[in-house]
Coordinates of C-alpha atoms in Angstrom, one line a residue:
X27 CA 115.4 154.3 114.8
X28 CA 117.6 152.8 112.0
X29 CA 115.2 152.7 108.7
X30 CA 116.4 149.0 108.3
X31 CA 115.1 148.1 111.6
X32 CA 111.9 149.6 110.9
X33 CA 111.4 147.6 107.7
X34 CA 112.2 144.8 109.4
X35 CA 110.1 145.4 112.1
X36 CA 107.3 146.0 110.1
X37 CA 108.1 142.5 107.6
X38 CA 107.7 140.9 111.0
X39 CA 104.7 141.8 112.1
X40 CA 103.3 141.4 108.8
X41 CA 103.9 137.7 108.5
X42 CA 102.7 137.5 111.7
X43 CA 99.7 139.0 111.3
X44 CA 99.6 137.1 107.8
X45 CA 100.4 133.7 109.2
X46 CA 98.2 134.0 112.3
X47 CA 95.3 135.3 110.0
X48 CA 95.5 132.3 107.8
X49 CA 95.9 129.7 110.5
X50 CA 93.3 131.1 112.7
X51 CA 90.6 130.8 109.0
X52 CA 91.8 127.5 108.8
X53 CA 90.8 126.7 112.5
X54 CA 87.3 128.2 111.6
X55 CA 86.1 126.0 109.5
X56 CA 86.4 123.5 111.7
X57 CA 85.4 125.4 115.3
X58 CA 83.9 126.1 117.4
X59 CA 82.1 122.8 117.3
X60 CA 79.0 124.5 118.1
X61 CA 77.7 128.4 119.0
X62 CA 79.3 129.8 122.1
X63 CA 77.6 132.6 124.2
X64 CA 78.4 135.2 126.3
X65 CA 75.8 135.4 129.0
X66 CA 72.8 135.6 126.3
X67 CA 75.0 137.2 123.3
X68 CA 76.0 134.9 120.7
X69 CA 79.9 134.9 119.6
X70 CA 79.9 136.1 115.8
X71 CA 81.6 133.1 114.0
X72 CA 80.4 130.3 116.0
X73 CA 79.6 127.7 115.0
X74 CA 82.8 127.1 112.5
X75 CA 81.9 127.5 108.9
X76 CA 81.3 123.9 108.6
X77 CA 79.8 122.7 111.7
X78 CA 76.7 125.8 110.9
X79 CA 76.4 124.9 107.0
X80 CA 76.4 120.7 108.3
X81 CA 73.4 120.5 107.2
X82 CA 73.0 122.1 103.5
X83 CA 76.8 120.4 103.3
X84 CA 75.0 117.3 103.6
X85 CA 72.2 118.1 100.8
X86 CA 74.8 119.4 98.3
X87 CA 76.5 116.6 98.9
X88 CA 73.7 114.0 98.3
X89 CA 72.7 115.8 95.4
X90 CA 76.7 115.8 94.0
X91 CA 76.9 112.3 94.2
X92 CA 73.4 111.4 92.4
X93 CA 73.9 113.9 89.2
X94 CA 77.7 113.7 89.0
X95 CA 79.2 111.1 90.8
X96 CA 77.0 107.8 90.7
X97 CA 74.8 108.3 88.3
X98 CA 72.9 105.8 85.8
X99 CA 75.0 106.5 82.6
X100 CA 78.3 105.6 84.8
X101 CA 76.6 102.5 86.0
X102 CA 75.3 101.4 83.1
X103 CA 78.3 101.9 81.6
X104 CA 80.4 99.7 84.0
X105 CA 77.9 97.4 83.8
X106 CA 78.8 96.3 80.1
X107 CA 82.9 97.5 81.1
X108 CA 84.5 94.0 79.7
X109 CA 86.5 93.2 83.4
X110 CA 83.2 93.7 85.0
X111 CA 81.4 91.1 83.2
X112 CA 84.5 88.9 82.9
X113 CA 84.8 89.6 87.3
X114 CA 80.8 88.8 87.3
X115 CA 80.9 85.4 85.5
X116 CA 84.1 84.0 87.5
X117 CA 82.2 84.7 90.6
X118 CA 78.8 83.4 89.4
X119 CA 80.5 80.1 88.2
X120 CA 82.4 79.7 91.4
X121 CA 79.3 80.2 93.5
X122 CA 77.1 78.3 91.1
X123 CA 79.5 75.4 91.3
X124 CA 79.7 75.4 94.9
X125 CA 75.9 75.5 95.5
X126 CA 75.7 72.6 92.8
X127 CA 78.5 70.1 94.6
X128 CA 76.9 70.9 98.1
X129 CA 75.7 68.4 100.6
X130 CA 73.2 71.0 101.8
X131 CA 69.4 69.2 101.0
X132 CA 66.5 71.8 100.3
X133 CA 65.1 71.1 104.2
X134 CA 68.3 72.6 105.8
X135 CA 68.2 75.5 103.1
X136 CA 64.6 76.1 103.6
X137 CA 65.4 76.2 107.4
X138 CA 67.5 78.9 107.0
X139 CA 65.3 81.3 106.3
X140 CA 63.6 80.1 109.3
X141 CA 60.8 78.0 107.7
X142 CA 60.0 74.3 108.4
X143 CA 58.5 71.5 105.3
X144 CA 55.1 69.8 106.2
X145 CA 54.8 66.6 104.1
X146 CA 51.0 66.6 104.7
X147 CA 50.9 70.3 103.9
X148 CA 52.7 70.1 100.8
X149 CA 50.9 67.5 99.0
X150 CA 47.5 69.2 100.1
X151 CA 48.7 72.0 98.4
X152 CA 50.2 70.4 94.8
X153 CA 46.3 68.5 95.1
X154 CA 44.8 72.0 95.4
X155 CA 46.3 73.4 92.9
X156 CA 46.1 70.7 90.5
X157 CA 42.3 70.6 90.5
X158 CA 42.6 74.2 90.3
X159 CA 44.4 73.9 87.2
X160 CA 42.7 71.5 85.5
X161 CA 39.4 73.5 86.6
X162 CA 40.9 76.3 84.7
X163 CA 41.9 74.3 81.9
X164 CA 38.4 72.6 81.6
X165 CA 37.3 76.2 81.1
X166 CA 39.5 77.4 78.4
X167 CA 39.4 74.0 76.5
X168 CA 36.4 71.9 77.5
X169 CA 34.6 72.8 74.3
X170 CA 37.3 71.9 71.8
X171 CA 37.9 68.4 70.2
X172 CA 40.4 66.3 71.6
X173 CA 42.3 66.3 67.8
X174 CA 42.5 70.1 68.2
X175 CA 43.9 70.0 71.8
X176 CA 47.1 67.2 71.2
X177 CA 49.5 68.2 69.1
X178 CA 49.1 66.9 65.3
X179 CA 52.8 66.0 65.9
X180 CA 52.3 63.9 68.6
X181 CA 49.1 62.0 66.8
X182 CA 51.3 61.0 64.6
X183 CA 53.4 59.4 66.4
X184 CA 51.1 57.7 68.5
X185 CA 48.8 56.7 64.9
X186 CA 52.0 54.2 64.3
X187 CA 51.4 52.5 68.0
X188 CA 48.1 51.4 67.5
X189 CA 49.0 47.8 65.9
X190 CA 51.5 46.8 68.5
X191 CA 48.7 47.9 71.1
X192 CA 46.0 45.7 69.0
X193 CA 49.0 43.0 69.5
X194 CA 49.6 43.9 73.4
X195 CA 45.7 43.1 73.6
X196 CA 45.7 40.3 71.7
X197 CA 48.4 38.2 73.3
X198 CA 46.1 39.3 76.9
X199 CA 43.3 38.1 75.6
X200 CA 45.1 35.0 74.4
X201 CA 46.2 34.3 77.6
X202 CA 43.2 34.6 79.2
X203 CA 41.5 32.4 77.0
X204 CA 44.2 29.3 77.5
X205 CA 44.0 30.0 81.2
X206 CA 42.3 27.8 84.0
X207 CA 40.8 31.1 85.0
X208 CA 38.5 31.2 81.5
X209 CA 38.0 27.3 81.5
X210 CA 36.5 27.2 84.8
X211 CA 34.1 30.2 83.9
X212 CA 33.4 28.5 80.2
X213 CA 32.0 25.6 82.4
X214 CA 30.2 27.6 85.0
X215 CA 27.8 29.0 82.0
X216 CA 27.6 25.9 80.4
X217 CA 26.5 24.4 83.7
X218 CA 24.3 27.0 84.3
X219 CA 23.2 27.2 80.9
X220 CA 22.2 23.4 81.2
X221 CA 20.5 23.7 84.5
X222 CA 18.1 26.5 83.1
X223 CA 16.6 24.0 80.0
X224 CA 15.3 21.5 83.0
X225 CA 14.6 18.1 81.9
X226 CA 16.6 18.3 78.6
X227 CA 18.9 20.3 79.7
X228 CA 19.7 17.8 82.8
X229 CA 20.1 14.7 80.0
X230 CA 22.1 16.7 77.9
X231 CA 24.5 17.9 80.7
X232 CA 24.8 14.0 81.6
X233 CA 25.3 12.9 78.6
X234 CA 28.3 15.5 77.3
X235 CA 28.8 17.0 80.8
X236 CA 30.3 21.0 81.1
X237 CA 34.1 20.0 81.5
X238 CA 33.7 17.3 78.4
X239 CA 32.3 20.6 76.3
X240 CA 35.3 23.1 77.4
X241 CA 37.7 20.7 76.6
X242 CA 36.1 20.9 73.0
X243 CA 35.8 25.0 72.7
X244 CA 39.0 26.1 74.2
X245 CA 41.4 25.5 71.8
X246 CA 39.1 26.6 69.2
X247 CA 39.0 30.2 71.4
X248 CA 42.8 30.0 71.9
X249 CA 43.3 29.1 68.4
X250 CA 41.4 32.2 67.4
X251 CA 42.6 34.7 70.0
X252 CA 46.1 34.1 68.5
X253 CA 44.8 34.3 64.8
X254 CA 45.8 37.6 62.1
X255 CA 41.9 37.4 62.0
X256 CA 41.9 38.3 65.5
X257 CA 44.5 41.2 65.4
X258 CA 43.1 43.0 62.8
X259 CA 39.4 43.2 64.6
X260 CA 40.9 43.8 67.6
X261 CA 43.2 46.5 65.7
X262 CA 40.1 47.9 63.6
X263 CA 38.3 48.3 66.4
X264 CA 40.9 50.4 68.4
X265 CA 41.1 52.3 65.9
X266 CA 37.2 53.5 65.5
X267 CA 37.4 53.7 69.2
X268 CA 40.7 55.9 68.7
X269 CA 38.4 58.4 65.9
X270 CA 35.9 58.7 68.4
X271 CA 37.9 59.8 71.2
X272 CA 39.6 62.3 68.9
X273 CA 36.3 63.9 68.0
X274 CA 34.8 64.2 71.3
X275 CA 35.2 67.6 73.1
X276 CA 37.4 67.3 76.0
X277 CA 34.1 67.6 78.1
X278 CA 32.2 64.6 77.0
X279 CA 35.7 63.0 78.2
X280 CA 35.5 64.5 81.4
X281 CA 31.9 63.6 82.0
X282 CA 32.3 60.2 81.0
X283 CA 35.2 59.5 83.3
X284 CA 33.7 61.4 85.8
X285 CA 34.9 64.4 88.2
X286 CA 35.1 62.6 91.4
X287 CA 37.3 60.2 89.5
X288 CA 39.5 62.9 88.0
X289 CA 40.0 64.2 92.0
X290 CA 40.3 61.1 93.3
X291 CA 43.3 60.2 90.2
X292 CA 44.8 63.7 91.2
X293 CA 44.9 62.8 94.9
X294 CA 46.3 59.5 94.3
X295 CA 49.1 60.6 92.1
X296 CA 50.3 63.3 94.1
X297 CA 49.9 60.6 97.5
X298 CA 52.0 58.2 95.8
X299 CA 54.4 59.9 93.2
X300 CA 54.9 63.1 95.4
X301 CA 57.2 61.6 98.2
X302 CA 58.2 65.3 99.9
X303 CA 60.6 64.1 102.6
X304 CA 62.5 61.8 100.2
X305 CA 63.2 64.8 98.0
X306 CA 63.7 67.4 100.4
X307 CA 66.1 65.1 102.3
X308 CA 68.6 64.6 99.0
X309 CA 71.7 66.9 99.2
X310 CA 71.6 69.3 96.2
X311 CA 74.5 67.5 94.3
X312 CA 72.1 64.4 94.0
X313 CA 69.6 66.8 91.9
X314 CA 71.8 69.2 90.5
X315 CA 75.2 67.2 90.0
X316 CA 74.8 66.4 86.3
X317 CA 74.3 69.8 85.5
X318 CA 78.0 70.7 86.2
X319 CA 79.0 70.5 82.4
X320 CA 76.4 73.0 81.5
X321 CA 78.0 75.9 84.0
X322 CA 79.7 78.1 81.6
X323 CA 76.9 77.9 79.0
X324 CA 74.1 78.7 82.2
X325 CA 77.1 81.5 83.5
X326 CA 77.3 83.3 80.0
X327 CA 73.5 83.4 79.4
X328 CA 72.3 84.1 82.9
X329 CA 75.0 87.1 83.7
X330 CA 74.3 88.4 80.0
X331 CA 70.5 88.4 80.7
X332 CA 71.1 89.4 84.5
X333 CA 72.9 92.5 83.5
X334 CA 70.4 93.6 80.8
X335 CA 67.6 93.4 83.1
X336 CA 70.1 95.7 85.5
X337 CA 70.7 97.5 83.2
X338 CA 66.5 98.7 82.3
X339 CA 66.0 98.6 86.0
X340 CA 69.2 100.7 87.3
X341 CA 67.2 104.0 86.7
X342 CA 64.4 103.2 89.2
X343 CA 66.1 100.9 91.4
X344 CA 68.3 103.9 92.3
X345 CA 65.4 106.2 93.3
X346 CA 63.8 103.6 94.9
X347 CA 67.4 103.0 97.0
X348 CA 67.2 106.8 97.5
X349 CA 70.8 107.6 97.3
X350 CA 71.1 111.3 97.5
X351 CA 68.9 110.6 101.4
X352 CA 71.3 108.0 102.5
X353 CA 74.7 110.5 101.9
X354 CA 72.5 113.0 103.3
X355 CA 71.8 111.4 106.3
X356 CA 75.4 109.8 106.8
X357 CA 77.3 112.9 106.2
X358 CA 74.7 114.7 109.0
X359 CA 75.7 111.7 111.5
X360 CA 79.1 111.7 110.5
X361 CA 81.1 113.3 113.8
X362 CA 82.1 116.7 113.2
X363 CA 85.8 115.7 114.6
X364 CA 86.2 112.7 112.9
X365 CA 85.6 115.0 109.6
X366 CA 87.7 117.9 110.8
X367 CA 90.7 114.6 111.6
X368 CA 89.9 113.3 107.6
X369 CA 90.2 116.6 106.3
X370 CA 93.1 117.8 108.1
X371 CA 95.2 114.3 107.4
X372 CA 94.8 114.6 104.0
X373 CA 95.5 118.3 103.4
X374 CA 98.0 119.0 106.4
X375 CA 100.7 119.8 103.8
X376 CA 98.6 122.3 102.0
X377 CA 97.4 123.7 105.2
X378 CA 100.5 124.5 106.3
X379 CA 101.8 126.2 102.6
X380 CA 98.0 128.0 103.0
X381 CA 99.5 129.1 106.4
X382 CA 103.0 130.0 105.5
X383 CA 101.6 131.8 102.0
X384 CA 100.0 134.0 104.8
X385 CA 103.1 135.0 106.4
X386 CA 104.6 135.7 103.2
X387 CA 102.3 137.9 101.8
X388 CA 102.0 139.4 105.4
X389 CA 105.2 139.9 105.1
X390 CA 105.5 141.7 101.8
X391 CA 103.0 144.0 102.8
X392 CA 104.9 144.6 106.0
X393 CA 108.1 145.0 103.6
X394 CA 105.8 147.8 100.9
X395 CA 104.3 149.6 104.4
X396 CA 107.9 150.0 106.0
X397 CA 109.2 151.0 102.5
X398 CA 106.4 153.5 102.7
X399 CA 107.0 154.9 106.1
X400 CA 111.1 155.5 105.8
X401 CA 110.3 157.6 102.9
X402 CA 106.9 159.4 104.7
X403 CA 109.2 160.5 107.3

């Protein structure tokens, strides 16, 4: 046989041998999809490389993507990227907007989450805890002076309020005085007055008689009532009332008011200034529609304080989330076709230089081997 033939013949089967080799590697790391037997005896090689090491493929995976792929540093650092934050704050304001201008009301939000509002319930509640509170505040601050509790800032405004209340209760009293109301109780006690001195007092009431006497004191009560005379007692003695109050302990006010009256205030305020239904029936643009200028100044502050709280939190929020488990399980459930498809769609090219790099060094040695055997023989 012609030595040319023989090196060819030999290049051949080389990259034959080469090509099939390679193709046939490339095919086991795919399959067998799972072991195959003869009668009891296990195939050597099956299951394909990958299909047998599925599940340590899944660990290592897990474990790449926690320490080198999504880890805290790359988070955190994406966190305070610029675009992100910009991206964060155009989407806040847009959703913050919306949930501002909507005609949803609180009931049809609340009833989303599948919950319903009980007027009755509600209000029982607010009463609750607002005997509770003040319970715990009569605890904390029943022993200390009413001076210490308000705020000196606010005692002196109200200090400056005191005359035009002496005033308020002046012009009351005034009108009181000049009214038929205190005229027809002036004569009563005269009358009755009269009738308690018997004979004399009979004679006298005869004689002068209880309306002739009103009509004498009145004006002279009206007169005073309206009197500077009568504004400064009235205002001196708001004011010693005003001193005591300030130096009584906030428990001497509660006892001299009385607990019962302090509940029953608290139910009555809540009964009457708490209407529930009316509230929860607004749409949210009623309540929250005038805070539409202050957006961008709420966006900035809350995304800024949203992402540092993130950003202390990221660490243990992404153990508790348990990342490296979930790629761990999903690569385990992930179809063993549907990977071999993936892999071999985005490789084929390489796949196929893989194969024909087999053939050609195949081929080579089939080219050094037929060399070899012209000059052997």
């Amino acid at each position: 046989m012609s030595p040319v033939v023989i090196v060819i013949i030999m290049i051949g089967i080389g990259a034959l041998i080469g090509g099939i080799t390679n193709s046939l590697a490339i095919k086991m790391l795919f399959r067998p999809h799972e072991a195959k037997y003869i009668g009891t005896f296990k195939i050597p090689f099956t299951p394909g490389l990958i299909p047998k090491r599925k599940e340590e493929l899944a660990k290592q995976l897990g474990k790449m993507v926690v320490e080198h792929l999504i880890t805290v540093e790359g988070i955190q650092n994406k966190l305070f990227h610029a675009d992100f934050k910009i991206q964060i704050e155009k989407w806040f304001a847009k959703e913050l907007d919306r949930f501002i201008h909507s005609d949803q009301t609180i009931r049809m939000l609340v009833k989303k989450i599948n919950l319903n509002i009980d007027d009755t319930r509600i209000k029982e509640s607010a009463q609750k805890w607002l005997k509770s509170y003040q319970k715990d505040w009569m605890d904390k601050n029943g022993t200390k002076h009413i001076s210490e509790i308000i705020d000196p800032h606010i005692l002196e405004e109200i200090e400056p309020y005191l005359p035009d209340i002496a005033a308020m209760i002046q012009q009351k009293v005034n009108q009181y005085i000049a009214g038929e109301a205190a005229a027809n109780k002036m004569q009563e006690l005269i009358d009755t007055y009269f009738t308690d001195k018997g004979f004399l007092g009979n004679m006298l009431a005869s004689v002068f008689g209880g309306k002739t006497v009103v009509d004498k004191i009145q004006p002279i009560f009206v007169n005073y009532t309206q009197s500077d005379d009568m504004q400064a007692v009235i205002e001196k003695l708001l004011r010693k009332e005003w001193d005591n109050v300030l130096l009584q302990s906030a428990n001497q006010v509660e006892e001299k008011i009385g607990q019962d009256r302090i509940a029953t205030f608290i139910d009555y305020a809540v009964e009457t200034y708490l209407p529930v239904n009316e509230m929860v029936d607004k749409p949210i643009r009623i309540w929250l529609g005038s805070l539409s200028p202050l957006v961008d100044q709420v966006v900035t502050g809350a995304t800024t304080q949203f992402l540092h709280v993130l950003n202390k939190r990221i660490g243990p929020l992404l153990h508790t989330l348990g990342l490296e488990e979930i790629v761990e399980k999903e690569v385990q459930a992930f179809p063993l076709k549907r990977v071999e498809e993936l892999v071999l769609n985005i490789s084929r090219k390489e796949l196929k230089l893989i194969t024909y790099l087999g053939a050609l060094l195949g081929g080579l040695i089939g080219l050094i081997q037929g060399i070899i055997i012209v000059l052997v023989g």
